Coordinates of C-alpha atoms and ligand atoms in Angstrom, one line a residue:
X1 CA -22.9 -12.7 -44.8
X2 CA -20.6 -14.5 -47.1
X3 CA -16.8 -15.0 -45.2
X4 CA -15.1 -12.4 -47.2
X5 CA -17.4 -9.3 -46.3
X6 CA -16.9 -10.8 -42.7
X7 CA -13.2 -10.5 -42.8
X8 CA -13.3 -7.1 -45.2
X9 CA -15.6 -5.8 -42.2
X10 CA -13.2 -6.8 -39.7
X11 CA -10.4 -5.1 -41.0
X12 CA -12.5 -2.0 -42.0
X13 CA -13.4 -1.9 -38.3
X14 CA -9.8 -2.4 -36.9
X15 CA -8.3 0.0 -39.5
X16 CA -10.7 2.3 -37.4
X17 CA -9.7 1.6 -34.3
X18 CA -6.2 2.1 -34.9
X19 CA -7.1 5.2 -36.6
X20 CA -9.5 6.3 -33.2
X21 CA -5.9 5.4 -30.8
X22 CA -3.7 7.4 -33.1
X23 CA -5.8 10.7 -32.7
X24 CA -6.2 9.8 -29.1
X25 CA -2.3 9.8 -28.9
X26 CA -2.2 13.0 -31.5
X27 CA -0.8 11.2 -34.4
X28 CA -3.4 11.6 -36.5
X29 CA -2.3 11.4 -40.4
X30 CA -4.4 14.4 -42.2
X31 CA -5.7 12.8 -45.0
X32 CA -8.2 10.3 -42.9
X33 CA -11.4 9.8 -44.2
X34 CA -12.8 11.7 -41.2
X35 CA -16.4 10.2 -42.7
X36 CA -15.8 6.7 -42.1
X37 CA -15.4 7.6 -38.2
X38 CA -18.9 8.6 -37.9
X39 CA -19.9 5.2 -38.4
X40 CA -20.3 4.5 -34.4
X41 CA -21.1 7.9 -33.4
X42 CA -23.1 7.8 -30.2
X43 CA -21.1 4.2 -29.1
X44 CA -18.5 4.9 -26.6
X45 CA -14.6 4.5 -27.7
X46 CA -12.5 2.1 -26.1
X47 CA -9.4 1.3 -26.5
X48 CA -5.6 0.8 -25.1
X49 CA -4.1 3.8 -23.0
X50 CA -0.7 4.8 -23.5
X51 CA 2.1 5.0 -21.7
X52 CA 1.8 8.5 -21.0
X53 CA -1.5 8.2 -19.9
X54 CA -1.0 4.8 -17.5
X55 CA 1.3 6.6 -15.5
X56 CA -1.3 9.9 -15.6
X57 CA -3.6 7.4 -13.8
X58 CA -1.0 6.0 -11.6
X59 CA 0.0 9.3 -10.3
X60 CA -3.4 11.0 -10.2
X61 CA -5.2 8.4 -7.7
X62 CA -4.6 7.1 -4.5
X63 CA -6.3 3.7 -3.9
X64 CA -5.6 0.7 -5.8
X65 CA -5.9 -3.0 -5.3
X66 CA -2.8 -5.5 -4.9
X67 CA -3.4 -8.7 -6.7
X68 CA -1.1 -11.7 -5.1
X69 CA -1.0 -15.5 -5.1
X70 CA 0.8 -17.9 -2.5
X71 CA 0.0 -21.2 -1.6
X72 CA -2.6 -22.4 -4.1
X73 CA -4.6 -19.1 -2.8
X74 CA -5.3 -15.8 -4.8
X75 CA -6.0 -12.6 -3.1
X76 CA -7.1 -9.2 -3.7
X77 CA -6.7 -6.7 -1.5
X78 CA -7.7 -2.4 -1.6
X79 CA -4.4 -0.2 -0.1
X80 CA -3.7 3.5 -0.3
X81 CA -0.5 4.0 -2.8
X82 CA 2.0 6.6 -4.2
X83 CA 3.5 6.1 -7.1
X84 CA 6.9 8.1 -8.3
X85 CA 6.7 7.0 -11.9
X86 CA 9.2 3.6 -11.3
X87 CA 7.5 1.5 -8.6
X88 CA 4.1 1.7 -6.2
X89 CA 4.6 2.7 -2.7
X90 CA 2.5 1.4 0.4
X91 CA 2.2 0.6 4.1
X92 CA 0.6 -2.3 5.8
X93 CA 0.2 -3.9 9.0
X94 CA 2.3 -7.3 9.3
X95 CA -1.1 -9.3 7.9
X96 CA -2.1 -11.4 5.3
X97 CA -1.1 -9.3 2.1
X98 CA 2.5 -9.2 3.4
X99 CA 2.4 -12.3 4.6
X100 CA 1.6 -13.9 1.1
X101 CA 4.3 -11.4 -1.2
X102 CA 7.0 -12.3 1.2
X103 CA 6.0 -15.4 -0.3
X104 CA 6.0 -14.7 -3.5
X105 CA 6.9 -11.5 -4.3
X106 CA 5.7 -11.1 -8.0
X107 CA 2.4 -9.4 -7.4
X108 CA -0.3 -7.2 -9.5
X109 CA -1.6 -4.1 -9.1
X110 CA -4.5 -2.6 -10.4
X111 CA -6.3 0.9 -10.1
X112 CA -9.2 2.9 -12.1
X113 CA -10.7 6.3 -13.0
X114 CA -14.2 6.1 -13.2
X115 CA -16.4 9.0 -14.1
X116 CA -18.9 7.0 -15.4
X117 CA -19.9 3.1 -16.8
X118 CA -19.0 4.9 -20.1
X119 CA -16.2 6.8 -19.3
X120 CA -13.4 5.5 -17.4
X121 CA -10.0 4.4 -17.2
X122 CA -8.1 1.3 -16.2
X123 CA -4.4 0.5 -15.2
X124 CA -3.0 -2.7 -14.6
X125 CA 0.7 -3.1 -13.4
X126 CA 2.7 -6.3 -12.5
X127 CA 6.2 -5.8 -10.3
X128 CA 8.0 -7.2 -7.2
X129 CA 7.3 -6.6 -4.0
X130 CA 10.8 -5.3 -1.9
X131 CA 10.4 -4.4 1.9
X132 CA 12.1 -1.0 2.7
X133 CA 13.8 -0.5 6.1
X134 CA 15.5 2.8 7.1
X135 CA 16.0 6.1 4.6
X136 CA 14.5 4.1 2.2
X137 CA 11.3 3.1 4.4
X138 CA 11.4 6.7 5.9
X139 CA 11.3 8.0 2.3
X140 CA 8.7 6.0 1.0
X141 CA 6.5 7.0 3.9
X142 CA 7.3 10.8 3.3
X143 CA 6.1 10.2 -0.1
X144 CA 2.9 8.5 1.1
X145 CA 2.4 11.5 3.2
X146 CA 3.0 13.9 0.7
X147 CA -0.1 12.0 -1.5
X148 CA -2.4 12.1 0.9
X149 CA -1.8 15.4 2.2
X150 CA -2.2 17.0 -1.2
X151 CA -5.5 14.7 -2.1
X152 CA -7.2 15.2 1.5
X153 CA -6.6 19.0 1.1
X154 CA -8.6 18.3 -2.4
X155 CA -11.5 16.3 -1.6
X156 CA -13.8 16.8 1.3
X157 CA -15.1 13.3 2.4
X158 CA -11.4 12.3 3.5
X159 CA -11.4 15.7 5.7
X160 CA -12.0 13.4 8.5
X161 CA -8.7 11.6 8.5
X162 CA -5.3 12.8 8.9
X163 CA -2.7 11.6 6.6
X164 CA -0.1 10.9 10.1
X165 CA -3.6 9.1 11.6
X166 CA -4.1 7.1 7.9
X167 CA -0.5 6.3 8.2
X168 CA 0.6 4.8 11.1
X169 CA 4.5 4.2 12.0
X170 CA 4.7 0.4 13.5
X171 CA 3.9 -0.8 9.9
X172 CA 5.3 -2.7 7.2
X173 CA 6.8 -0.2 4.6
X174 CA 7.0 -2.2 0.6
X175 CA 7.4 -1.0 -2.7
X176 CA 6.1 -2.8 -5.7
X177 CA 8.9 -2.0 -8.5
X178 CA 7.4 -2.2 -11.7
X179 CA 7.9 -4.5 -14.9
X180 CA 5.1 -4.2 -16.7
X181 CA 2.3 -1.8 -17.4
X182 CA -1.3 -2.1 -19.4
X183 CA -4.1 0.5 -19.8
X184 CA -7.4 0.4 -21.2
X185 CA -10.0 3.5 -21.8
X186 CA -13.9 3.8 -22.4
X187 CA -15.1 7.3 -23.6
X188 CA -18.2 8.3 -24.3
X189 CA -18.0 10.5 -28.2
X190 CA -19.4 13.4 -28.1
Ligands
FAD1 C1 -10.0 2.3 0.4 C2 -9.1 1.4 1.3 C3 -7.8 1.8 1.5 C4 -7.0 1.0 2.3 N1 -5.7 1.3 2.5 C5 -4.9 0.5 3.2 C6 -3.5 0.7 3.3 O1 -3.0 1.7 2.7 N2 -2.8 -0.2 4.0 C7 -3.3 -1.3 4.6 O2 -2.6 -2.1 5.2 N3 -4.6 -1.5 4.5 C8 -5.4 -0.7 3.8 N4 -6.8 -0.9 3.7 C9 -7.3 -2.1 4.4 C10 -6.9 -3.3 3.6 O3 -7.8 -3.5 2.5 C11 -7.0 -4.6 4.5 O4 -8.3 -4.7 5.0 C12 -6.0 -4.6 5.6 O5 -4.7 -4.1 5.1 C13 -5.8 -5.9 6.1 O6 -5.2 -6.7 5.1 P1 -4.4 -8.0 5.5 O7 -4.1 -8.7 4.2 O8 -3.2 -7.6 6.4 O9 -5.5 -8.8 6.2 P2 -5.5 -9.5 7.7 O10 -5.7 -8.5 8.7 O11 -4.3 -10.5 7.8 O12 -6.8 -10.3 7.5 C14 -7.0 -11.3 6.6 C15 -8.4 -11.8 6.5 O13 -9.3 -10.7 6.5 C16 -10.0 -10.5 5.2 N5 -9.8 -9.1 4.8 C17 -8.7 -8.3 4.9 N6 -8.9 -7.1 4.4 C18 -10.2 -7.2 3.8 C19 -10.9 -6.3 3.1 N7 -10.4 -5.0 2.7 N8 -12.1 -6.6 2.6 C20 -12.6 -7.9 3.0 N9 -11.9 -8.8 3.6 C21 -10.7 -8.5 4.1 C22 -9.2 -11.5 4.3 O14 -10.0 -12.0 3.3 C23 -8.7 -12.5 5.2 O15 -9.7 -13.5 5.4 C24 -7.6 -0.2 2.9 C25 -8.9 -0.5 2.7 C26 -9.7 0.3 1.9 C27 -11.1 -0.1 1.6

């Protein structure tokens, strides 16, 4: 293919996209060629999420994983969350995670919704960790325990656990208060 179709075709396809995100987001402008979007019908859309919907997945799930680095060392580690639209909540026994954002306290967060390998959705957040201590810890908890009250009394297969037994009190209480915030989608058309 000669290099101009190459670049004509790549700004055909991300004239496209842009269109695709802006219906996602309901700014579609009327007069689209609706035709030229049938082009990949069948392909799964992807694209970026918006704010709106980042902090839909923030709020809607429970389990995430903390992304941290200190000394030369990464680590990834899964935690139960609640999120109250400005900063992640969790609680931890005095171990490695807390060990290592005492350390360095600018940490990554990351969660998913996952319906299928076609259609899900993906949040990555970066903030800094604070340790709370009285009200503030005692609040944070209450919001924990609000979160997993309300998603145990929704889904069966945590009906074994308590939220007071998932949460125990001689733990480390942190938020992670956020800075910035990235979202990507898959969806299968049709
Ligand atoms: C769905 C889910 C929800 C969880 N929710 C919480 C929560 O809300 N709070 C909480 O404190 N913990 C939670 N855990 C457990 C958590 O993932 C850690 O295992 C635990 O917190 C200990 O982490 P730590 O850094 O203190 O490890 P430490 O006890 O200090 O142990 C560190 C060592 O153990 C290994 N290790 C630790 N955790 C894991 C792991 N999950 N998988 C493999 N290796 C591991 C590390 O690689 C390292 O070598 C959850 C786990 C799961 C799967």
């Amino acid at each position: 293919m000669p290099r101009y179709d190459i670049e004509q075709w790549e700004k055909e396809t991300a004239e496209i996209e842009i269109r695709r995100w802006l219906d996602q987001i309901g700014q579609w402008a009327p007069d689209v060629e609706m035709d030229r979007l049938q082009l990949r019908e069948g392909e799964p859309l992807s694209g970026a999420l918006n704010r709106n919907e980042i902090d839909q997945v923030l709020h809607a799930e429970i389990i995430g994983r903390i992304g941290c680095f200190a000394e030369g060392k990464p680590y990834v580690v899964p935690i139960v969350y609640a999120y109250d639209g400005k900063a992640i909540y969790g609680h931890s026994g005095d171990g490695m995670k807390v060990r290592m954002m005492r350390q360095n306290p600018y940490v990554c967060f990351q969660v998913e919704h996952v319906d299928s390998l076609t259609n899900w959705r993906s949040v990555i957040v970066w903030g800094h960790f604070e340790e709370l201590h009285g009200d503030a810890a005692e609040q944070a908890l209450q919001l924990l325990v609000n979160r997993l009250k309300f998603r145990l009394d929704q889904e069966p297969f945590l009906a074994a656990h308590t939220a007071d037994r998932v949460l125990q009190r001689d733990t480390v209480t942190y938020r992670i208060v956020l800075e910035k915030r990235t979202g990507r989608f898959e969806q299968q058309a049709g």
